[in-house]
Amino acid sequence: MTATTRALVYLAPDQPLADRTLTLGAPRPGEVQVRLRASGVCHSDLHSRDGDWGTPTPIVLGHEGAGVVERVGEGVRDVVPGDHVVLAWAAPCRRCRHCVAGKAWACRNNRCEDNLLPDGTARLAMDGEPVLQHIGLGTFSERAVVAESAVIPLPKEIPWDVASLLGCGVATGVGAVFNSAQVRPGDAVAVIGCGGVGLSAVMGARAAGAHPVIAIDLSPEKLALAEELGATHTVLGGDDPAAVVAAVRDIVDDGVDHAFECAGHPATMSLSTAVLGVGGTAVLVGMPPSGTKFALDPLALSMSGQRVVGCTYGASVPAVDFPRLARLYLAGLLPVGELISHRIGLGEVDQALDALRRRERARSVVMFD
Ligand SMILES: [Zn+2]
Ligand SMILES: [Zn+2]
């Protein structure tokens, strides 16, 4: 049985997202149909929208979703209709050596980078032609059919808007702190770039017991929000990186143990290494356009025994980490709701992306009826 779904289709960079009714194929074996209730608007949607990553079209963007299971395909055992789930965009195969070793984020045995389901097809179609699903999801849509390993059950008391953010921005920022850096209580932390992911890193650093937690951004408003979410100090960025480094060293004179680069810009990547103390680690979390390079002082890095590590999806294992994030939220240790600055309708995604491009708004979340 074929269903339909209202969805936003990205056709070309110079056109608004097209509000269309698409056909939605039934879930095949190992797939799950979800009725979306909320979808965050993430910076990766903007990169795709702006052509930074050569995203193919037509495609339904959106990859930060939560909703209710409506139907399950043959053989699905993890969920049943009615379950509340958050979606994971890197649906792990659960069989490859990375998955078996507990590194689900490293799984390449899926087709999410091609914006397809694991079997290499998509369930969406427009005028009989297939429509891609952003990173295997496509949550700017009332419904989505996704891989079974992409749906993670959550407690029903988690609000939908909060649940959606657990699936990308929060998983990425908090996971960078817990998984990539393994921050310990009392470690000194700097977070550079206070969008949704950076603010999540601030929350994670606070939850991990880091001190100080220094938030760095170009926007006084975002720094104020960072303080509400757990930053102990703030540094207003600017054109002079040396001044930012000096301001950080005024707070921690020998530099920080961990710096989280959450802006995805070459200048802040370099800055993330410059604020480190001896033995410190810079974690590159922000996603730049393809082909970006940044300047690094290799002698200083070697002499100080520092590390620069990449981080995708907060090095998360969704089935393990998403329920952990939900528990931390319920315990009051991750005030995710504070991240949400705008709750919008599906027709307002383009405006939310425009705001993100202007570095405005912490997080906009589409709320479905
Ligand atoms: Zn995202
Ligand atoms: Zn795998």
mmCIF file of C-alpha atoms and ligand atoms in Angstrom:
data_model
loop_
_atom_site.group_PDB
_atom_site.id
_atom_site.type_symbol
_atom_site.label_atom_id
_atom_site.label_comp_id
_atom_site.label_asym_id
_atom_site.label_seq_id
_atom_site.Cartn_x
_atom_site.Cartn_y
_atom_site.Cartn_z
ATOM 1 C CA MET A 1 0.000 0.000 0.000
ATOM 2 C CA THR A 2 1.404 3.363 -1.003
ATOM 3 C CA ALA A 3 0.929 6.389 1.236
ATOM 4 C CA THR A 4 1.519 10.059 0.575
ATOM 5 C CA THR A 5 3.347 12.721 2.497
ATOM 6 C CA ARG A 6 3.582 16.477 2.410
ATOM 7 C CA ALA A 7 7.269 17.334 2.082
ATOM 8 C CA LEU A 8 9.654 20.119 1.121
ATOM 9 C CA VAL A 9 11.627 19.213 -1.987
ATOM 10 C CA TYR A 10 14.964 20.863 -2.702
ATOM 11 C CA LEU A 11 15.228 21.267 -6.463
ATOM 12 C CA ALA A 12 17.970 23.875 -6.989
ATOM 13 C CA PRO A 13 19.876 26.435 -4.874
ATOM 14 C CA ASP A 14 18.142 29.409 -6.459
ATOM 15 C CA GLN A 15 14.622 28.111 -5.896
ATOM 16 C CA PRO A 16 12.583 28.014 -2.696
ATOM 17 C CA LEU A 17 12.023 24.561 -1.234
ATOM 18 C CA ALA A 18 8.971 23.197 -3.064
ATOM 19 C CA ASP A 19 6.013 22.252 -0.860
ATOM 20 C CA ARG A 20 4.712 19.061 -2.504
ATOM 21 C CA THR A 21 2.687 15.953 -1.863
ATOM 22 C CA LEU A 22 4.929 12.966 -2.565
ATOM 23 C CA THR A 23 4.201 9.288 -2.759
ATOM 24 C CA LEU A 24 5.727 7.235 0.027
ATOM 25 C CA GLY A 25 6.475 3.592 -0.660
ATOM 26 C CA ALA A 26 5.620 1.046 2.018
ATOM 27 C CA PRO A 27 8.438 0.010 4.363
ATOM 28 C CA ARG A 28 10.347 -2.940 2.952
ATOM 29 C CA PRO A 29 11.931 -5.638 5.127
ATOM 30 C CA GLY A 30 14.069 -3.995 7.807
ATOM 31 C CA GLU A 31 12.441 -0.576 7.332
ATOM 32 C CA VAL A 32 10.156 1.544 9.486
ATOM 33 C CA GLN A 33 7.599 4.217 8.567
ATOM 34 C CA VAL A 34 7.587 7.153 10.953
ATOM 35 C CA ARG A 35 5.045 9.967 11.309
ATOM 36 C CA LEU A 36 7.265 12.961 12.078
ATOM 37 C CA ARG A 37 6.268 15.176 14.998
ATOM 38 C CA ALA A 38 9.284 17.501 15.056
ATOM 39 C CA SER A 39 12.343 18.228 12.923
ATOM 40 C CA GLY A 40 15.189 20.551 13.793
ATOM 41 C CA VAL A 41 16.724 22.792 11.133
ATOM 42 C CA CYS A 42 20.435 21.995 11.290
ATOM 43 C CA HIS A 43 23.496 23.666 9.808
ATOM 44 C CA SER A 44 24.074 20.599 7.630
ATOM 45 C CA ASP A 45 20.716 21.300 5.972
ATOM 46 C CA LEU A 46 22.051 24.752 5.145
ATOM 47 C CA HIS A 47 25.287 23.342 3.683
ATOM 48 C CA SER A 48 23.205 21.086 1.471
ATOM 49 C CA ARG A 49 20.782 23.900 0.598
ATOM 50 C CA ASP A 50 23.685 26.186 -0.371
ATOM 51 C CA GLY A 51 25.426 23.580 -2.530
ATOM 52 C CA ASP A 52 28.510 23.449 -0.258
ATOM 53 C CA TRP A 53 28.615 19.666 -0.460
ATOM 54 C CA GLY A 54 27.327 19.063 -3.991
ATOM 55 C CA THR A 55 24.087 17.554 -2.675
ATOM 56 C CA PRO A 56 22.179 15.916 -5.558
ATOM 57 C CA THR A 57 18.535 16.726 -6.310
ATOM 58 C CA PRO A 58 15.627 16.301 -6.048
ATOM 59 C CA ILE A 59 15.915 15.649 -2.343
ATOM 60 C CA VAL A 60 13.918 16.110 0.851
ATOM 61 C CA LEU A 61 16.324 17.716 3.324
ATOM 62 C CA GLY A 62 16.106 17.398 7.111
ATOM 63 C CA HIS A 63 17.845 14.828 9.285
ATOM 64 C CA GLU A 64 17.045 15.831 12.877
ATOM 65 C CA GLY A 65 13.669 14.232 13.474
ATOM 66 C CA ALA A 66 11.476 12.542 16.015
ATOM 67 C CA GLY A 67 8.078 10.951 15.639
ATOM 68 C CA VAL A 68 5.793 7.969 16.079
ATOM 69 C CA VAL A 69 6.259 4.602 14.410
ATOM 70 C CA GLU A 70 3.314 4.038 12.034
ATOM 71 C CA ARG A 71 4.208 0.843 10.192
ATOM 72 C CA VAL A 72 7.034 -1.646 10.221
ATOM 73 C CA GLY A 73 8.395 -3.776 7.405
ATOM 74 C CA GLU A 74 8.927 -7.508 7.546
ATOM 75 C CA GLY A 75 11.388 -8.698 10.172
ATOM 76 C CA VAL A 76 11.533 -5.465 12.171
ATOM 77 C CA ARG A 77 11.958 -6.291 15.858
ATOM 78 C CA ASP A 78 13.296 -3.109 17.484
ATOM 79 C CA VAL A 79 10.064 -1.105 17.421
ATOM 80 C CA VAL A 80 6.315 -1.495 17.055
ATOM 81 C CA PRO A 81 3.674 0.986 15.824
ATOM 82 C CA GLY A 82 3.033 3.647 18.455
ATOM 83 C CA ASP A 83 6.610 3.787 19.730
ATOM 84 C CA HIS A 84 8.128 7.247 20.123
ATOM 85 C CA VAL A 85 11.443 7.383 18.291
ATOM 86 C CA VAL A 86 14.284 9.749 17.483
ATOM 87 C CA LEU A 87 15.943 9.248 14.107
ATOM 88 C CA ALA A 88 19.652 8.586 13.556
ATOM 89 C CA TRP A 89 21.044 9.684 10.218
ATOM 90 C CA ALA A 90 23.950 7.269 10.010
ATOM 91 C CA ALA A 91 21.898 4.083 10.124
ATOM 92 C CA PRO A 92 24.514 1.553 11.233
ATOM 93 C CA CYS A 93 24.570 -1.858 9.528
ATOM 94 C CA ARG A 94 25.285 -3.503 12.917
ATOM 95 C CA ARG A 95 27.499 -6.108 11.178
ATOM 96 C CA CYS A 96 30.687 -4.421 9.873
ATOM 97 C CA ARG A 97 33.880 -4.281 11.943
ATOM 98 C CA HIS A 98 33.210 -0.682 12.994
ATOM 99 C CA CYS A 99 29.706 -1.483 14.208
ATOM 100 C CA VAL A 100 30.835 -4.619 16.007
ATOM 101 C CA ALA A 101 33.653 -2.631 17.662
ATOM 102 C CA GLY A 102 31.165 -0.103 19.041
ATOM 103 C CA LYS A 103 31.883 2.611 16.469
ATOM 104 C CA ALA A 104 28.527 2.816 14.757
ATOM 105 C CA TRP A 105 29.349 6.377 13.663
ATOM 106 C CA ALA A 106 32.145 4.973 11.475
ATOM 107 C CA CYS A 107 29.882 2.532 9.613
ATOM 108 C CA ARG A 108 30.120 2.984 5.856
ATOM 109 C CA ASN A 109 28.036 -0.076 5.108
ATOM 110 C CA ASN A 110 24.950 1.987 4.410
ATOM 111 C CA ARG A 111 24.005 4.452 1.705
ATOM 112 C CA CYS A 112 23.322 7.496 3.867
ATOM 113 C CA GLU A 113 26.059 9.567 2.182
ATOM 114 C CA ASP A 114 24.203 8.960 -1.090
ATOM 115 C CA ASN A 115 20.954 10.095 0.573
ATOM 116 C CA LEU A 116 19.451 6.666 0.103
ATOM 117 C CA LEU A 117 18.222 3.812 2.268
ATOM 118 C CA PRO A 118 20.631 0.907 2.894
ATOM 119 C CA ASP A 119 19.298 -1.038 -0.110
ATOM 120 C CA GLY A 120 20.296 1.841 -2.404
ATOM 121 C CA THR A 121 16.786 3.138 -3.097
ATOM 122 C CA ALA A 122 14.504 5.844 -1.683
ATOM 123 C CA ARG A 123 10.849 5.463 -0.715
ATOM 124 C CA LEU A 124 9.825 8.949 -1.845
ATOM 125 C CA ALA A 125 8.718 9.774 -5.368
ATOM 126 C CA MET A 126 7.425 12.842 -7.209
ATOM 127 C CA ASP A 127 5.620 12.438 -10.527
ATOM 128 C CA GLY A 128 6.876 8.858 -10.614
ATOM 129 C CA GLU A 129 10.551 9.847 -10.204
ATOM 130 C CA PRO A 130 12.534 8.964 -7.064
ATOM 131 C CA VAL A 131 13.265 11.727 -4.537
ATOM 132 C CA LEU A 132 16.358 11.373 -2.332
ATOM 133 C CA GLN A 133 16.178 11.347 1.490
ATOM 134 C CA HIS A 134 18.745 13.559 3.197
ATOM 135 C CA ILE A 135 21.413 11.316 4.793
ATOM 136 C CA GLY A 136 18.967 8.438 4.597
ATOM 137 C CA LEU A 137 16.163 10.314 6.421
ATOM 138 C CA GLY A 138 14.482 13.409 4.912
ATOM 139 C CA THR A 139 12.626 14.841 7.901
ATOM 140 C CA PHE A 140 11.179 17.975 6.284
ATOM 141 C CA SER A 141 8.280 15.679 5.529
ATOM 142 C CA GLU A 142 5.233 14.537 7.430
ATOM 143 C CA ARG A 143 6.319 10.941 7.030
ATOM 144 C CA ALA A 144 9.527 9.066 6.317
ATOM 145 C CA VAL A 145 10.464 5.459 5.697
ATOM 146 C CA VAL A 146 13.893 4.770 7.182
ATOM 147 C CA ALA A 147 16.146 1.864 8.159
ATOM 148 C CA GLU A 148 15.290 -0.021 11.347
ATOM 149 C CA SER A 149 18.660 0.904 12.871
ATOM 150 C CA ALA A 150 17.840 4.588 12.261
ATOM 151 C CA VAL A 151 14.975 4.573 14.765
ATOM 152 C CA ILE A 152 15.844 4.747 18.450
ATOM 153 C CA PRO A 153 12.981 4.406 20.960
ATOM 154 C CA LEU A 154 12.718 7.177 23.540
ATOM 155 C CA PRO A 155 10.698 7.529 26.746
ATOM 156 C CA LYS A 156 7.295 9.069 25.970
ATOM 157 C CA GLU A 157 7.817 11.905 28.454
ATOM 158 C CA ILE A 158 10.468 13.524 26.229
ATOM 159 C CA PRO A 159 8.843 16.486 24.388
ATOM 160 C CA TRP A 160 8.927 16.162 20.596
ATOM 161 C CA ASP A 161 11.010 19.272 19.955
ATOM 162 C CA VAL A 162 13.625 18.145 22.459
ATOM 163 C CA ALA A 163 13.575 14.606 21.073
ATOM 164 C CA SER A 164 14.301 15.806 17.551
ATOM 165 C CA LEU A 165 17.417 17.709 18.631
ATOM 166 C CA LEU A 166 18.808 14.647 20.386
ATOM 167 C CA GLY A 167 19.128 13.083 16.923
ATOM 168 C CA CYS A 168 21.758 15.446 15.507
ATOM 169 C CA GLY A 169 22.793 18.715 17.153
ATOM 170 C CA VAL A 170 22.766 17.503 20.743
ATOM 171 C CA ALA A 171 24.206 14.078 19.893
ATOM 172 C CA THR A 172 27.005 15.820 18.004
ATOM 173 C CA GLY A 173 27.903 18.470 20.574
ATOM 174 C CA VAL A 174 27.503 16.374 23.707
ATOM 175 C CA GLY A 175 29.050 13.337 22.014
ATOM 176 C CA ALA A 176 32.141 15.365 21.077
ATOM 177 C CA VAL A 177 32.592 16.044 24.810
ATOM 178 C CA PHE A 178 31.758 12.561 26.148
ATOM 179 C CA ASN A 179 32.987 10.311 23.340
ATOM 180 C CA SER A 180 35.644 12.115 21.272
ATOM 181 C CA ALA A 181 37.347 14.091 24.065
ATOM 182 C CA GLN A 182 36.257 12.036 27.089
ATOM 183 C CA VAL A 183 36.249 15.168 29.219
ATOM 184 C CA ARG A 184 36.822 14.496 32.931
ATOM 185 C CA PRO A 185 35.597 16.535 35.897
ATOM 186 C CA GLY A 186 37.776 19.601 36.366
ATOM 187 C CA ASP A 187 39.117 19.650 32.801
ATOM 188 C CA ALA A 188 39.355 23.103 31.244
ATOM 189 C CA VAL A 189 37.210 23.419 28.114
ATOM 190 C CA ALA A 190 36.753 26.017 25.387
ATOM 191 C CA VAL A 191 33.864 25.868 22.913
ATOM 192 C CA ILE A 192 34.308 27.937 19.764
ATOM 193 C CA GLY A 193 31.090 28.723 17.890
ATOM 194 C CA CYS A 194 27.837 28.715 19.849
ATOM 195 C CA GLY A 195 25.196 27.543 17.400
ATOM 196 C CA GLY A 196 23.085 24.513 18.236
ATOM 197 C CA VAL A 197 26.045 22.113 18.236
ATOM 198 C CA GLY A 198 28.388 24.436 20.169
ATOM 199 C CA LEU A 199 25.739 25.162 22.789
ATOM 200 C CA SER A 200 25.226 21.411 23.103
ATOM 201 C CA ALA A 201 28.971 21.028 23.687
ATOM 202 C CA VAL A 202 28.694 23.679 26.418
ATOM 203 C CA MET A 203 25.874 21.702 28.047
ATOM 204 C CA GLY A 204 27.851 18.485 27.729
ATOM 205 C CA ALA A 205 30.971 20.068 29.238
ATOM 206 C CA ARG A 206 28.902 21.301 32.151
ATOM 207 C CA ALA A 207 27.292 17.871 32.609
ATOM 208 C CA ALA A 208 30.771 16.277 32.516
ATOM 209 C CA GLY A 209 31.937 18.558 35.345
ATOM 210 C CA ALA A 210 34.415 20.566 33.277
ATOM 211 C CA HIS A 211 35.734 23.806 34.737
ATOM 212 C CA PRO A 212 36.124 26.381 33.416
ATOM 213 C CA VAL A 213 33.815 26.126 30.394
ATOM 214 C CA ILE A 214 34.743 29.026 28.128
ATOM 215 C CA ALA A 215 32.309 29.903 25.325
ATOM 216 C CA ILE A 216 33.652 31.879 22.353
ATOM 217 C CA ASP A 217 31.414 33.426 19.682
ATOM 218 C CA LEU A 218 30.977 36.556 17.568
ATOM 219 C CA SER A 219 27.487 37.164 18.965
ATOM 220 C CA PRO A 220 26.871 38.607 22.454
ATOM 221 C CA GLU A 221 23.370 37.077 22.365
ATOM 222 C CA LYS A 222 24.737 33.580 21.789
ATOM 223 C CA LEU A 223 27.295 34.081 24.550
ATOM 224 C CA ALA A 224 24.497 35.063 26.926
ATOM 225 C CA LEU A 225 22.656 31.856 26.021
ATOM 226 C CA ALA A 226 25.887 29.875 26.491
ATOM 227 C CA GLU A 227 26.137 31.261 30.030
ATOM 228 C CA GLU A 228 22.563 30.166 30.745
ATOM 229 C CA LEU A 229 23.442 26.671 29.519
ATOM 230 C CA GLY A 230 26.550 26.261 31.643
ATOM 231 C CA ALA A 231 29.445 28.351 30.309
ATOM 232 C CA THR A 232 31.436 29.747 33.236
ATOM 233 C CA HIS A 233 33.216 32.351 31.098
ATOM 234 C CA THR A 234 32.616 33.950 27.708
ATOM 235 C CA VAL A 235 34.955 35.525 25.180
ATOM 236 C CA LEU A 236 33.619 37.703 22.386
ATOM 237 C CA GLY A 237 35.440 36.713 19.184
ATOM 238 C CA GLY A 238 36.589 39.165 16.556
ATOM 239 C CA ASP A 239 39.115 39.796 13.829
ATOM 240 C CA ASP A 240 42.155 39.364 16.070
ATOM 241 C CA PRO A 241 42.724 35.725 17.047
ATOM 242 C CA ALA A 242 45.660 36.718 19.272
ATOM 243 C CA ALA A 243 43.270 38.760 21.419
ATOM 244 C CA VAL A 244 40.972 35.748 21.792
ATOM 245 C CA VAL A 245 43.899 33.516 22.749
ATOM 246 C CA ALA A 246 45.035 36.129 25.293
ATOM 247 C CA ALA A 247 41.518 36.333 26.748
ATOM 248 C CA VAL A 248 41.388 32.546 27.124
ATOM 249 C CA ARG A 249 44.817 32.506 28.772
ATOM 250 C CA ASP A 250 43.638 35.192 31.182
ATOM 251 C CA ILE A 251 41.076 32.633 32.347
ATOM 252 C CA VAL A 252 43.315 29.522 32.167
ATOM 253 C CA ASP A 253 46.897 30.687 32.042
ATOM 254 C CA ASP A 254 48.337 27.488 30.592
ATOM 255 C CA GLY A 255 45.572 26.931 28.037
ATOM 256 C CA VAL A 256 42.615 24.543 27.948
ATOM 257 C CA ASP A 257 42.603 20.749 28.012
ATOM 258 C CA HIS A 258 39.977 20.491 25.282
ATOM 259 C CA ALA A 259 38.874 22.937 22.604
ATOM 260 C CA PHE A 260 35.757 22.180 20.566
ATOM 261 C CA GLU A 261 35.606 23.860 17.172
ATOM 262 C CA CYS A 262 31.907 24.056 16.323
ATOM 263 C CA ALA A 263 31.875 26.798 13.682
ATOM 264 C CA GLY A 264 33.390 24.934 10.728
ATOM 265 C CA HIS A 265 35.613 27.854 9.669
ATOM 266 C CA PRO A 266 39.375 27.702 8.947
ATOM 267 C CA ALA A 267 40.146 30.618 11.286
ATOM 268 C CA THR A 268 38.372 29.043 14.237
ATOM 269 C CA MET A 269 39.958 25.660 13.484
ATOM 270 C CA SER A 270 43.377 27.321 13.833
ATOM 271 C CA LEU A 271 42.135 29.113 16.951
ATOM 272 C CA SER A 272 41.052 25.798 18.483
ATOM 273 C CA THR A 273 44.675 24.632 18.437
ATOM 274 C CA ALA A 274 46.049 27.987 19.636
ATOM 275 C CA VAL A 275 44.035 27.975 22.882
ATOM 276 C CA LEU A 276 45.250 24.500 23.923
ATOM 277 C CA GLY A 277 47.543 23.828 26.832
ATOM 278 C CA VAL A 278 50.296 21.217 26.842
ATOM 279 C CA GLY A 279 48.812 17.820 26.027
ATOM 280 C CA GLY A 280 45.518 19.403 25.020
ATOM 281 C CA THR A 281 43.133 18.167 22.353
ATOM 282 C CA ALA A 282 41.326 20.173 19.703
ATOM 283 C CA VAL A 283 38.167 18.445 18.497
ATOM 284 C CA LEU A 284 36.955 19.525 15.065
ATOM 285 C CA VAL A 285 33.187 19.270 15.241
ATOM 286 C CA GLY A 286 31.943 21.990 12.863
ATOM 287 C CA MET A 287 31.417 20.849 9.281
ATOM 288 C CA PRO A 288 33.073 23.086 6.667
ATOM 289 C CA PRO A 289 32.393 23.153 2.928
ATOM 290 C CA SER A 290 34.184 20.381 0.981
ATOM 291 C CA GLY A 291 37.868 21.132 0.300
ATOM 292 C CA THR A 292 38.395 23.515 3.237
ATOM 293 C CA LYS A 293 41.987 23.754 4.589
ATOM 294 C CA PHE A 294 43.226 25.415 7.764
ATOM 295 C CA ALA A 295 46.574 26.633 9.107
ATOM 296 C CA LEU A 296 48.285 24.637 11.821
ATOM 297 C CA ASP A 297 51.620 25.200 13.623
ATOM 298 C CA PRO A 298 53.040 21.653 13.540
ATOM 299 C CA LEU A 299 56.115 22.436 15.646
ATOM 300 C CA ALA A 300 54.010 23.855 18.461
ATOM 301 C CA LEU A 301 51.667 20.871 18.180
ATOM 302 C CA SER A 302 54.541 18.369 18.392
ATOM 303 C CA MET A 303 56.438 20.142 21.162
ATOM 304 C CA SER A 304 53.292 20.384 23.263
ATOM 305 C CA GLY A 305 52.116 16.848 22.591
ATOM 306 C CA GLN A 306 48.757 18.143 21.437
ATOM 307 C CA ARG A 307 46.198 16.358 19.329
ATOM 308 C CA VAL A 308 43.722 17.446 16.691
ATOM 309 C CA VAL A 309 40.903 14.973 16.206
ATOM 310 C CA GLY A 310 37.985 14.936 13.840
ATOM 311 C CA CYS A 311 34.522 14.169 15.112
ATOM 312 C CA THR A 312 31.441 13.237 13.168
ATOM 313 C CA TYR A 313 28.053 12.773 14.806
ATOM 314 C CA GLY A 314 29.662 13.079 18.236
ATOM 315 C CA ALA A 315 31.295 9.669 17.679
ATOM 316 C CA SER A 316 27.879 8.358 18.730
ATOM 317 C CA VAL A 317 26.422 4.908 18.844
ATOM 318 C CA PRO A 318 22.802 6.025 18.518
ATOM 319 C CA ALA A 319 21.258 2.995 20.239
ATOM 320 C CA VAL A 320 23.527 3.574 23.245
ATOM 321 C CA ASP A 321 23.969 7.328 23.311
ATOM 322 C CA PHE A 322 20.509 8.668 22.417
ATOM 323 C CA PRO A 323 18.773 6.989 25.395
ATOM 324 C CA ARG A 324 21.657 8.269 27.547
ATOM 325 C CA LEU A 325 21.013 11.825 26.328
ATOM 326 C CA ALA A 326 17.300 11.365 27.042
ATOM 327 C CA ARG A 327 18.067 10.300 30.623
ATOM 328 C CA LEU A 328 20.378 13.283 31.124
ATOM 329 C CA TYR A 329 17.600 15.552 29.833
ATOM 330 C CA LEU A 330 15.064 13.991 32.206
ATOM 331 C CA ALA A 331 17.564 14.383 35.058
ATOM 332 C CA GLY A 332 17.785 18.116 34.325
ATOM 333 C CA LEU A 333 21.472 17.879 33.355
ATOM 334 C CA LEU A 334 20.984 18.760 29.659
ATOM 335 C CA PRO A 335 18.545 21.691 29.324
ATOM 336 C CA VAL A 336 17.948 20.968 25.629
ATOM 337 C CA GLY A 337 14.685 22.913 25.548
ATOM 338 C CA GLU A 338 16.666 26.145 26.075
ATOM 339 C CA LEU A 339 18.303 25.625 22.671
ATOM 340 C CA ILE A 340 15.017 26.024 20.849
ATOM 341 C CA SER A 341 14.557 29.629 19.817
ATOM 342 C CA HIS A 342 11.809 29.181 17.209
ATOM 343 C CA ARG A 343 9.049 26.636 16.696
ATOM 344 C CA ILE A 344 7.886 26.848 13.098
ATOM 345 C CA GLY A 345 5.620 25.272 10.516
ATOM 346 C CA LEU A 346 6.913 23.167 7.620
ATOM 347 C CA GLY A 347 6.389 26.100 5.263
ATOM 348 C CA GLU A 348 8.863 28.260 7.195
ATOM 349 C CA VAL A 349 12.014 26.166 6.744
ATOM 350 C CA ASP A 350 13.504 28.472 4.097
ATOM 351 C CA GLN A 351 13.250 31.436 6.488
ATOM 352 C CA ALA A 352 14.879 29.372 9.228
ATOM 353 C CA LEU A 353 17.732 28.484 6.860
ATOM 354 C CA ASP A 354 18.116 32.160 5.932
ATOM 355 C CA ALA A 355 18.413 32.999 9.635
ATOM 356 C CA LEU A 356 21.018 30.286 10.097
ATOM 357 C CA ARG A 357 22.994 31.725 7.171
ATOM 358 C CA ARG A 358 22.964 35.088 8.988
ATOM 359 C CA ARG A 359 24.185 33.246 12.118
ATOM 360 C CA GLU A 360 20.919 34.091 13.847
ATOM 361 C CA ARG A 361 18.792 31.782 15.989
ATOM 362 C CA ALA A 362 20.027 28.953 18.200
ATOM 363 C CA ARG A 363 17.715 26.283 16.814
ATOM 364 C CA SER A 364 14.497 26.389 14.806
ATOM 365 C CA VAL A 365 12.329 23.298 15.087
ATOM 366 C CA VAL A 366 9.534 22.378 12.694
ATOM 367 C CA MET A 367 6.514 21.182 14.667
ATOM 368 C CA PHE A 368 4.150 18.878 12.750
ATOM 369 C CA ASP A 369 0.463 18.641 13.655
HETATM 370 ZN ZN ZN B 1 22.560 17.966 11.673
HETATM 371 ZN ZN ZN B 2 28.403 -1.107 10.091
#
